[in-house]
mmCIF file of C-alpha atoms in Angstrom:
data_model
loop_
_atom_site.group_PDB
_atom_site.id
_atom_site.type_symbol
_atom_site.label_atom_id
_atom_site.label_comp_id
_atom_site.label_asym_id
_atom_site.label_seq_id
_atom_site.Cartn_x
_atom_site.Cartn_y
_atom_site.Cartn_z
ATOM 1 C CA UNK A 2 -43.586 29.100 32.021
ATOM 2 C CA UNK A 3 -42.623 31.868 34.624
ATOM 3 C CA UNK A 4 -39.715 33.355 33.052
ATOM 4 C CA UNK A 5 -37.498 33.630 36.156
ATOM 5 C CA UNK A 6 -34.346 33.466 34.340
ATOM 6 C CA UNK A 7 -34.524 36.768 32.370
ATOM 7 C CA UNK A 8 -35.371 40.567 32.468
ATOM 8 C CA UNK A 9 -39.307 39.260 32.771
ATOM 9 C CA UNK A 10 -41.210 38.358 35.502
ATOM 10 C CA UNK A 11 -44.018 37.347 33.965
ATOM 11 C CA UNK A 12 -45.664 33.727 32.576
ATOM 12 C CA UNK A 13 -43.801 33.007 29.197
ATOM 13 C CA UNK A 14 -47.284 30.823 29.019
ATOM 14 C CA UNK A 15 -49.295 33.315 29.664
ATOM 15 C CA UNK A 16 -47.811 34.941 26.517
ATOM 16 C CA UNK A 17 -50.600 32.523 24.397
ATOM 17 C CA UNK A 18 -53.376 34.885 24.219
ATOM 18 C CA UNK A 19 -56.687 33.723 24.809
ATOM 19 C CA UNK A 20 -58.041 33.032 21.111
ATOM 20 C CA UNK A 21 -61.514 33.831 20.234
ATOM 21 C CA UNK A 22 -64.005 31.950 18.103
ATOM 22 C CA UNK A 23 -64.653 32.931 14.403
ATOM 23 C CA UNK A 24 -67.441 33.446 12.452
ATOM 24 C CA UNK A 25 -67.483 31.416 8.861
ATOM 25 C CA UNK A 26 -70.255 32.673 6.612
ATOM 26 C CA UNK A 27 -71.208 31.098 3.347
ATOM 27 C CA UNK A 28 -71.624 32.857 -0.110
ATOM 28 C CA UNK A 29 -72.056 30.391 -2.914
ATOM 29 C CA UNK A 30 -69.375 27.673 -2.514
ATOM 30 C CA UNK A 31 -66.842 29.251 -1.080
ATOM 31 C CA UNK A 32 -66.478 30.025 3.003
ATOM 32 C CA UNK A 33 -65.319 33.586 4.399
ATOM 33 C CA UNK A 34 -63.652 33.624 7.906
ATOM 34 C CA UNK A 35 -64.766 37.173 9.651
ATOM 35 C CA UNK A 36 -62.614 38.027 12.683
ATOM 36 C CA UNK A 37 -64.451 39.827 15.207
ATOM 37 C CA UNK A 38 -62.340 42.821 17.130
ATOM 38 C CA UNK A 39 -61.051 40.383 19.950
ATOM 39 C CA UNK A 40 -59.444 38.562 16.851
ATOM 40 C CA UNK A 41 -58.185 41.945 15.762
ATOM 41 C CA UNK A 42 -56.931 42.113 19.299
ATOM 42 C CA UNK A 43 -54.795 38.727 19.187
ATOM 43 C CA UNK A 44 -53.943 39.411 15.915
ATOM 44 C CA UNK A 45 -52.269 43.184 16.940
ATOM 45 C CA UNK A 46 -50.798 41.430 20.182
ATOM 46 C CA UNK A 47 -49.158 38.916 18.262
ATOM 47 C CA UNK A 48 -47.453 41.165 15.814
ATOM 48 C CA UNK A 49 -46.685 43.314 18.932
ATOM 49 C CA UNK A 50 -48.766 46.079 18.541
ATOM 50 C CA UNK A 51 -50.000 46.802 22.314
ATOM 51 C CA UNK A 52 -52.248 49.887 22.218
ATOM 52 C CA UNK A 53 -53.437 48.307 19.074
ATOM 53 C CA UNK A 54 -54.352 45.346 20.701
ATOM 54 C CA UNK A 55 -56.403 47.386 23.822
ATOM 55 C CA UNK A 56 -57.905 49.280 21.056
ATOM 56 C CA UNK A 57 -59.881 46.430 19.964
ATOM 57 C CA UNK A 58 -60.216 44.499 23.636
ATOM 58 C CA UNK A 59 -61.728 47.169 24.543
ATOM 59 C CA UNK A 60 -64.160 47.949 21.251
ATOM 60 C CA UNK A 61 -65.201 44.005 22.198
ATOM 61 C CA UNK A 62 -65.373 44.816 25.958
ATOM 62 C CA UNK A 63 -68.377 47.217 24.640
ATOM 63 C CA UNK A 64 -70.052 44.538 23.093
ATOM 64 C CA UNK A 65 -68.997 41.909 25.688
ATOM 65 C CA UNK A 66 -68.696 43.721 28.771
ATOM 66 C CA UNK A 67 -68.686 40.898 30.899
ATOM 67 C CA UNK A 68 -66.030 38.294 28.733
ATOM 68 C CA UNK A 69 -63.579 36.750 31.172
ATOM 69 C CA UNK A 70 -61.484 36.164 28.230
ATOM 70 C CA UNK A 71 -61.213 39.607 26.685
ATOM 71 C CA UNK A 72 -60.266 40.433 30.041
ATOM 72 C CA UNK A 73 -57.869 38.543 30.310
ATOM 73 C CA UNK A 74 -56.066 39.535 26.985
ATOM 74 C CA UNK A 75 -56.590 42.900 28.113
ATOM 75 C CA UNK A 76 -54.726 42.607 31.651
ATOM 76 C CA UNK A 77 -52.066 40.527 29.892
ATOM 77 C CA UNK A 78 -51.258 43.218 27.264
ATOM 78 C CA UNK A 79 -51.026 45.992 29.837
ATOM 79 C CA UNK A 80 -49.209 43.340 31.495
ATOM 80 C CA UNK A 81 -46.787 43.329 28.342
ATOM 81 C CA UNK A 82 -46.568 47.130 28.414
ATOM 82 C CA UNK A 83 -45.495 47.501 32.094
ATOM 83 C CA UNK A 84 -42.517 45.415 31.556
ATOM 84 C CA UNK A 85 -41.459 46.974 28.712
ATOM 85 C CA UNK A 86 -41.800 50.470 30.104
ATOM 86 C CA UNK A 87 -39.838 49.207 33.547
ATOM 87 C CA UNK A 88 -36.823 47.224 31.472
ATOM 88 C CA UNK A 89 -36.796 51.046 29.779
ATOM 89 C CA UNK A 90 -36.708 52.528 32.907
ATOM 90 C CA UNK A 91 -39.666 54.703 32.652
ATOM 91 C CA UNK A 92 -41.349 54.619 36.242
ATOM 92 C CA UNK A 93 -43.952 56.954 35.101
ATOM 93 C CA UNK A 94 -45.091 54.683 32.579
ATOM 94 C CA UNK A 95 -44.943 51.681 34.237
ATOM 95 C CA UNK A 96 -46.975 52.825 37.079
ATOM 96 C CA UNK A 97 -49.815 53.447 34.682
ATOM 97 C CA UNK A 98 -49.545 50.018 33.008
ATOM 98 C CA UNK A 99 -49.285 47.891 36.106
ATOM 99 C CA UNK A 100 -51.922 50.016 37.617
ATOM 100 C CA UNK A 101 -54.628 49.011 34.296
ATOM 101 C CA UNK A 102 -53.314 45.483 34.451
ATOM 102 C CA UNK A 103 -54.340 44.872 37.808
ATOM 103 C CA UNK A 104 -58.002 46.410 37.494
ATOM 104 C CA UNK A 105 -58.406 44.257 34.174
ATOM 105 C CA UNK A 106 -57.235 41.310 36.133
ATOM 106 C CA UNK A 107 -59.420 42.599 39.149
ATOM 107 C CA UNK A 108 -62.557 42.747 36.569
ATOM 108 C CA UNK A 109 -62.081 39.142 35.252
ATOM 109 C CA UNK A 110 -61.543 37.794 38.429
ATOM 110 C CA UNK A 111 -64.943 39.593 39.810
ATOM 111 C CA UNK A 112 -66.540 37.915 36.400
ATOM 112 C CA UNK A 113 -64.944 34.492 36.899
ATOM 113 C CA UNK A 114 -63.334 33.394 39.993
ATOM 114 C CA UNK A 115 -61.724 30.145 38.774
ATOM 115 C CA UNK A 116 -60.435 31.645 36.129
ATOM 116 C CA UNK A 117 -56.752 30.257 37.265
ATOM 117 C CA UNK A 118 -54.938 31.925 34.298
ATOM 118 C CA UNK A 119 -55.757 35.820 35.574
ATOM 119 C CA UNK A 120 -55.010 34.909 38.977
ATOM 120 C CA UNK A 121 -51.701 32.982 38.226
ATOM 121 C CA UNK A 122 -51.136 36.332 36.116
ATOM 122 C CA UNK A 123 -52.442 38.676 38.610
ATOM 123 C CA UNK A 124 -50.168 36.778 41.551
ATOM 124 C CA UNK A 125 -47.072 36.927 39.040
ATOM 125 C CA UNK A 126 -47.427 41.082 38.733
ATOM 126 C CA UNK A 127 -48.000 41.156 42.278
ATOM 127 C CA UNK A 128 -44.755 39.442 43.187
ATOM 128 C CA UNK A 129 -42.956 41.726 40.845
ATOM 129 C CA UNK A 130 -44.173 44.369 42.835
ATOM 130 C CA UNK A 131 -42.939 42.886 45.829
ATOM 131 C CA UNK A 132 -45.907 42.048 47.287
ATOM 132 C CA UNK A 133 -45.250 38.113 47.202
ATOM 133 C CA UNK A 134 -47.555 38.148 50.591
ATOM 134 C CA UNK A 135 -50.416 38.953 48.545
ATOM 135 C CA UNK A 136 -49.828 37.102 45.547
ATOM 136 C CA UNK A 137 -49.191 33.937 48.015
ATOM 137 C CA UNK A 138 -53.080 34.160 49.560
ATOM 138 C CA UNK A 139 -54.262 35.112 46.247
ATOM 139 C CA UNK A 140 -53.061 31.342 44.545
ATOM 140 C CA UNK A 141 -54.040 30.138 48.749
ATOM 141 C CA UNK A 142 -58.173 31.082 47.921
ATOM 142 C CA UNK A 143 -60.845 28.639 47.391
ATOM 143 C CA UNK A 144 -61.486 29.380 43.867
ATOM 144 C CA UNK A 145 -57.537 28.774 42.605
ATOM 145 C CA UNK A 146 -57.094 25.545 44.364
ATOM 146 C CA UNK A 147 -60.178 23.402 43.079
ATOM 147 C CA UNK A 148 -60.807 21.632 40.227
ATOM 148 C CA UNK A 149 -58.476 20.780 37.338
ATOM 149 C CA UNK A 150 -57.596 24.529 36.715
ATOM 150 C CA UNK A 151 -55.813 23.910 40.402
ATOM 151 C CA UNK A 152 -52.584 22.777 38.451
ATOM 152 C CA UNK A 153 -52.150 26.439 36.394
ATOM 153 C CA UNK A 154 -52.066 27.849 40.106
ATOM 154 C CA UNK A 155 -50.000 25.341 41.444
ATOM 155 C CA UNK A 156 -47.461 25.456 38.772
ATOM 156 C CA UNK A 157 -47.556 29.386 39.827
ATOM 157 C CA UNK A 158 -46.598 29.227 42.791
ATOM 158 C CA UNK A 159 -43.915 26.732 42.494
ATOM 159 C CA UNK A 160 -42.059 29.250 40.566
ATOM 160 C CA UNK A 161 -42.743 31.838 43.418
ATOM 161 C CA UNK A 162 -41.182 29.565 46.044
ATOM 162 C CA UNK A 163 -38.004 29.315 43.761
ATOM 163 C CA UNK A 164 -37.516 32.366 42.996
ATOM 164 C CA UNK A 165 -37.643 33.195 47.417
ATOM 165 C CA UNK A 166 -34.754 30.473 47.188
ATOM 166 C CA UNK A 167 -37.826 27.679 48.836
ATOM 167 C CA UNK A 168 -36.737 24.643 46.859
ATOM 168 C CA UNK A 169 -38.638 22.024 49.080
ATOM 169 C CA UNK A 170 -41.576 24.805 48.285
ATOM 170 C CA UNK A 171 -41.011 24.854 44.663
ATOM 171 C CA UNK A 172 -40.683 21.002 44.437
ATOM 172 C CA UNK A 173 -43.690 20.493 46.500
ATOM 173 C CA UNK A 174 -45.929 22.963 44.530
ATOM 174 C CA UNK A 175 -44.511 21.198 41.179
ATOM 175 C CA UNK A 176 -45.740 17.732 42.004
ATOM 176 C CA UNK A 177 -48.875 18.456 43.059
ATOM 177 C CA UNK A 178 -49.434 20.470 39.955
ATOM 178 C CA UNK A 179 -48.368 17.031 38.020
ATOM 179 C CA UNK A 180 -50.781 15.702 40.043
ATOM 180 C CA UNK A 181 -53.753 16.838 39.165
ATOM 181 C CA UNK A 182 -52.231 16.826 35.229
ATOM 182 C CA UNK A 183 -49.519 14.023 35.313
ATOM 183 C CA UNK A 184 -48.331 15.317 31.692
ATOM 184 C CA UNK A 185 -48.621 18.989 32.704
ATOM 185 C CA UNK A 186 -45.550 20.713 30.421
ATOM 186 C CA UNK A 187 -44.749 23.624 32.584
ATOM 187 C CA UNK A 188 -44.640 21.827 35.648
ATOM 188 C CA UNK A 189 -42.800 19.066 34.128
ATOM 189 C CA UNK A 190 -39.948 21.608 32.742
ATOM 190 C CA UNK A 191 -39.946 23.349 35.607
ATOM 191 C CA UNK A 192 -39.590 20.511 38.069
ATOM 192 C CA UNK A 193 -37.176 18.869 36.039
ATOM 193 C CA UNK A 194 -34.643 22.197 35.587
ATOM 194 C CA UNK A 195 -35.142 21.894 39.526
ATOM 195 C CA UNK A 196 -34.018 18.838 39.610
ATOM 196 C CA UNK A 197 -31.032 19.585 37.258
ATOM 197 C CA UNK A 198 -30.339 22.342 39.355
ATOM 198 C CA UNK A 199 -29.624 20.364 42.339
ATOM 199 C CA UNK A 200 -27.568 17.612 40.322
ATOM 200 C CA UNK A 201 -30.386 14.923 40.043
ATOM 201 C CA UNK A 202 -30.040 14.205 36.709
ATOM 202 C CA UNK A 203 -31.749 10.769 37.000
ATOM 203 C CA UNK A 204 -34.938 12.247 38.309
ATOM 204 C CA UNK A 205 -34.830 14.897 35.615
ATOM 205 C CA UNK A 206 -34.744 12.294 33.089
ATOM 206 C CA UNK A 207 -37.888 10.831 34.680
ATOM 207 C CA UNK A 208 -39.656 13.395 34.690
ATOM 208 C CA UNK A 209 -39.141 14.886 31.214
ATOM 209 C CA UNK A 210 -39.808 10.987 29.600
ATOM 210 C CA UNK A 211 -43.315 10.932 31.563
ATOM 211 C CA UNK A 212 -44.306 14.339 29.870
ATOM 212 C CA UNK A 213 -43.082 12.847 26.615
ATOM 213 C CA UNK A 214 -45.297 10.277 26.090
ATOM 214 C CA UNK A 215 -48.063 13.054 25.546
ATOM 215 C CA UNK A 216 -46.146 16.063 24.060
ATOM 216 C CA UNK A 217 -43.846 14.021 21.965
ATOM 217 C CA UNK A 218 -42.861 17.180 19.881
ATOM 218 C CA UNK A 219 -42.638 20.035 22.957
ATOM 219 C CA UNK A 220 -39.003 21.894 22.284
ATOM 220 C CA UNK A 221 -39.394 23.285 25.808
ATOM 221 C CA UNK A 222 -39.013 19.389 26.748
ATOM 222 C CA UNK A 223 -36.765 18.030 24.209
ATOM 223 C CA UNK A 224 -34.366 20.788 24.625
ATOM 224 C CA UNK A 225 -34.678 20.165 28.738
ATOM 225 C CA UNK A 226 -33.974 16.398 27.746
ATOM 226 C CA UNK A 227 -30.979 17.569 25.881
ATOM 227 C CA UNK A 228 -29.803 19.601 28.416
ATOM 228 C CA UNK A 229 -29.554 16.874 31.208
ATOM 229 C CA UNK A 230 -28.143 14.422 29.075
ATOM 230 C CA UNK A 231 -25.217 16.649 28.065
ATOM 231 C CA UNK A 232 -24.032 17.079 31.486
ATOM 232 C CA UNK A 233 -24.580 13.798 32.794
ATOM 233 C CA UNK A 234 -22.364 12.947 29.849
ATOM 234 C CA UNK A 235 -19.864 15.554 31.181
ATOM 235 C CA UNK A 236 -20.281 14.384 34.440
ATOM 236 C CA UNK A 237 -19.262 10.834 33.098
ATOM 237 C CA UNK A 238 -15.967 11.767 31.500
ATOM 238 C CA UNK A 239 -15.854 9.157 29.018
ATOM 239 C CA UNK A 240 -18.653 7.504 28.874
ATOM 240 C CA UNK A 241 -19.087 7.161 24.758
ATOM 241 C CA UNK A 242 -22.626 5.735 25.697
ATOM 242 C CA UNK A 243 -23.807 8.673 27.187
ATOM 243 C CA UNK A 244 -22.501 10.999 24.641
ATOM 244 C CA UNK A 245 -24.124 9.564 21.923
ATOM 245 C CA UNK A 246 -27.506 9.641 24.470
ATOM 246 C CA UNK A 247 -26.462 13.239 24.322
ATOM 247 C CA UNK A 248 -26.032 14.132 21.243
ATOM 248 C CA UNK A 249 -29.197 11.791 20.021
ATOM 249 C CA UNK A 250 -31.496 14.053 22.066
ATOM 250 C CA UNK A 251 -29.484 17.354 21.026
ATOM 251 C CA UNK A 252 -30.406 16.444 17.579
ATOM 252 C CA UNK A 253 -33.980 15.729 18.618
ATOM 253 C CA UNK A 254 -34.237 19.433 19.786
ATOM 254 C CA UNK A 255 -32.091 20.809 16.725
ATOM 255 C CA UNK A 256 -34.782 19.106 14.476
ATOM 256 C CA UNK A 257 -37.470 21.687 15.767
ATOM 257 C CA UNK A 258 -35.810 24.966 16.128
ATOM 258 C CA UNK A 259 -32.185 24.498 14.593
ATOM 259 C CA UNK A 260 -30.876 28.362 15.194
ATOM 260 C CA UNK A 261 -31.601 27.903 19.136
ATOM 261 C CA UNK A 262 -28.745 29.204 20.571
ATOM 262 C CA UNK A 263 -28.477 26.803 23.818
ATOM 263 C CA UNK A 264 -29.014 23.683 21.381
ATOM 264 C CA UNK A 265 -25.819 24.558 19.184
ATOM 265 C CA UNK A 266 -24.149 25.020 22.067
ATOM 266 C CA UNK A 267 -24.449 21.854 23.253
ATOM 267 C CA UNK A 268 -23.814 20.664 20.039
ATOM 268 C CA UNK A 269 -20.507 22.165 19.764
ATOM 269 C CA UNK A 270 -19.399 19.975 22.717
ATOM 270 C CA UNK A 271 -21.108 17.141 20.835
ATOM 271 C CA UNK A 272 -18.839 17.478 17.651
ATOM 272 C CA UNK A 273 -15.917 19.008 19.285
ATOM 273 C CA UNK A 274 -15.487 16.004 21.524
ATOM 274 C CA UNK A 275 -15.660 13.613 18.657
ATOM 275 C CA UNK A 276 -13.018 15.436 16.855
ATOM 276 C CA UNK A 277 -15.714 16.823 14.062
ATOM 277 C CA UNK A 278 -14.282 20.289 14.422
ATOM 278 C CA UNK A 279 -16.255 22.018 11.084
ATOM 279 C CA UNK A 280 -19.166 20.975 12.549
ATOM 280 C CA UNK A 281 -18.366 22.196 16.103
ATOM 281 C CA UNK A 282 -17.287 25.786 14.278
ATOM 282 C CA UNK A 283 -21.085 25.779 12.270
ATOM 283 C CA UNK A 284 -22.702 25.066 15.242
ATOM 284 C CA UNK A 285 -20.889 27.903 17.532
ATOM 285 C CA UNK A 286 -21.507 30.549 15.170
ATOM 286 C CA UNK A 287 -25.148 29.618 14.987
ATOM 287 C CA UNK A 288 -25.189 29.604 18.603
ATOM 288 C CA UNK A 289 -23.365 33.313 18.052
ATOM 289 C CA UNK A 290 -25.495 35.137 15.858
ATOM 290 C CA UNK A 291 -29.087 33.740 16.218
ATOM 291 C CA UNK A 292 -30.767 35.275 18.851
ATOM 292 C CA UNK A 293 -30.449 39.580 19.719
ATOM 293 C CA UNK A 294 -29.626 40.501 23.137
ATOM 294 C CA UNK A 295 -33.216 40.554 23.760
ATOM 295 C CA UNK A 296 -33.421 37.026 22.551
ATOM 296 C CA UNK A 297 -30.595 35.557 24.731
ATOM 297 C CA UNK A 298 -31.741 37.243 28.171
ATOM 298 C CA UNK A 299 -34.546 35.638 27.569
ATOM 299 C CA UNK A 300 -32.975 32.230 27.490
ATOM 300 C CA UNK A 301 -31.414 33.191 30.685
ATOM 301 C CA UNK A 302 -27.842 34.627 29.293
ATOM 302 C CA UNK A 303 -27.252 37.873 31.363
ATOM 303 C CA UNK A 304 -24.384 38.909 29.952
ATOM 304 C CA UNK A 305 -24.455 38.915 26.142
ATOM 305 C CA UNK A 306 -21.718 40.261 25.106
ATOM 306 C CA UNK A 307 -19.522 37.863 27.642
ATOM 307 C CA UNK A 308 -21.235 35.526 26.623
ATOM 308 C CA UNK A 309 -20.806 35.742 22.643
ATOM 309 C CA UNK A 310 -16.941 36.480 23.749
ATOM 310 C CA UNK A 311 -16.585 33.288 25.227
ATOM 311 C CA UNK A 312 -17.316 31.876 22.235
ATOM 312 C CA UNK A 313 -15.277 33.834 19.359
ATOM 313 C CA UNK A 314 -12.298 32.778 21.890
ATOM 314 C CA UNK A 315 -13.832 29.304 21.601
ATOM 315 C CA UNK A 316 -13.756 29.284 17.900
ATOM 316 C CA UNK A 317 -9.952 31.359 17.808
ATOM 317 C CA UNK A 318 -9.091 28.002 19.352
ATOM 318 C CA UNK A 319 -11.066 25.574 17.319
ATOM 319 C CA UNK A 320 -9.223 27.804 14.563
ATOM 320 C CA UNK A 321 -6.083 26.719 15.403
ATOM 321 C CA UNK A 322 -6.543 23.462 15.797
ATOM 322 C CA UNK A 323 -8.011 23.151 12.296
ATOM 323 C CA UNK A 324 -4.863 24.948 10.693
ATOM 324 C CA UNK A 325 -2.961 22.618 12.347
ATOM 325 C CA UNK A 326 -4.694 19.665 11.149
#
């Protein structure tokens, strides 16, 4: 999804490369898998080696010179660079990147007009570069708003409208993405942290439980689940029914990624409210040490090294109370 809750402006989604096809040749019995250099590509992206990765895109854009999809990958990983170069505050640099991103984007667009995930992209580095006019007419066009691709577009510029501070917008855009794809993941996280957002819990719920049905094992959606049943049970008070809703659906999300920081948070209230104190401590230094500074901006945590404080003063207390005990 659009990360607008960290130092990136840029699809989170859009982070799943494009993959590319292999080729399996026989010799005797057994089977050989051959990657191609636009698997070489994804495979250097993935392990995060950028100019690696161009190196190969464009070694296949030789071959392939008209491949929406390696241009894609390509624009994406300049993409990648130009965010890294601007979070290290080297203009220079990230004038160059942004500046190959766009014409790679430009280039698969002129080779494939519907192709909704370069121009969802495209729009993205556009409104990073304050040009939100732009982006806005480029997800408005013809080619992004037909067919079932529509809801990749739509889901785009939801997250455009909220980060202006257009909720109505941002709802709007959201539903119509689900649609056209009733089960569509990003638009159901996204409309449901809306939702959240503005204290309707209920609807949240909805939502997320629709998407469900499909993507039974999506974190992104288990851990949203999680997340609005916790504070509807702090919202209750007391309600020991809606705590252990809570704290069934933390564990859900636990089950898949058990170091996530947010996740043992919640937790922690879990535990600590039912006087399990050990576990509360285990699951507050998880939430402590799991995830770099890198790791927890990305989860939306500004601050860091508040953040972490908050806790160590969390478990001084928890401390205490176990002493005591």
């Amino acid at each position: 999804m659009i990360s607008n809750r960290g130092p990136s402006s840029r699809l989170a989604a859009f982070g799943l490369v494009v993959t590319t096809a292999i080729a399996l040749g026989a010799c005797g019995s057994s089977a050989v898998v051959v990657l191609d250099d636009f698997g070489r590509g994804i495979e250097r992206y993935d392990d995060g080696d950028y100019h690696g990765a161009i190196r190969y895109y464009r070694q296949a854009l030789e071959a392939h010179p008209d491949d929406h999809r390696i241009l894609y990958n390509l624009g994406l990983t300049y993409h990648d660079l130009y965010l890294q170069a601007k979070a290290e505050g080297d203009a220079e640099k990230a004038s160059r990147w942004q500046k190959e991103s766009l014409a790679a984007y430009d280039r698969c667009l002129r080779v494939d007009p519907e192709d909704s995930k370069a121009r969802s992209a495209k729009a993205v580095l556009l409104e990073d570069l304050g040009r939100r006019d732009e982006a806005l007419t480029l997800l408005n066009e013809d080619a992004a708003t037909d067919g079932e691709t529509a809801v990749i577009v739509l889901w785009t510029k939801g997250v455009l409208f909220e980060k202006a501070g257009d909720v109505a917008g941002a709802r709007e855009s959201f539903r119509r993405a689900l649609e056209v794809d009733p089960h569509h993941l990003e638009s159901s996280v996204s409309l449901a942290d809306l939702d959240r957002r503005q204290g309707k819990l209920a609807e949240a719920e909805t939502v997320l439980a629709k998407s469900l049905e499909v993507h039974p094992y999506s974190f992104s959606l288990l851990s949203m689940r999680a997340r609005v049943a916790v504070e509807r049970a702090r919202h209750s008070g007391d309600d020991d029914a809606l705590w252990r809703q809570a704290e069934a659906r933390c564990k859900e999300a636990w089950a898949i990624l058990p170091d996530h920081p947010l996740v043992n948070l919640w937790l922690a209230d879990v535990r600590e409210r039912k006087g399990d104190l050990e576990a509360a401590v285990a699951h507050l230094w998880r939430a402590r040490d799991s995830r770099s500074d890198a790791g927890l901006r990305k989860l939306g945590i500004t601050d860091p090294e508040v953040w972490r404080s908050k806790i160590e003063e969390r478990l001084k207390g928890l401390f205490r109370r176990l002493g005591q005990g």
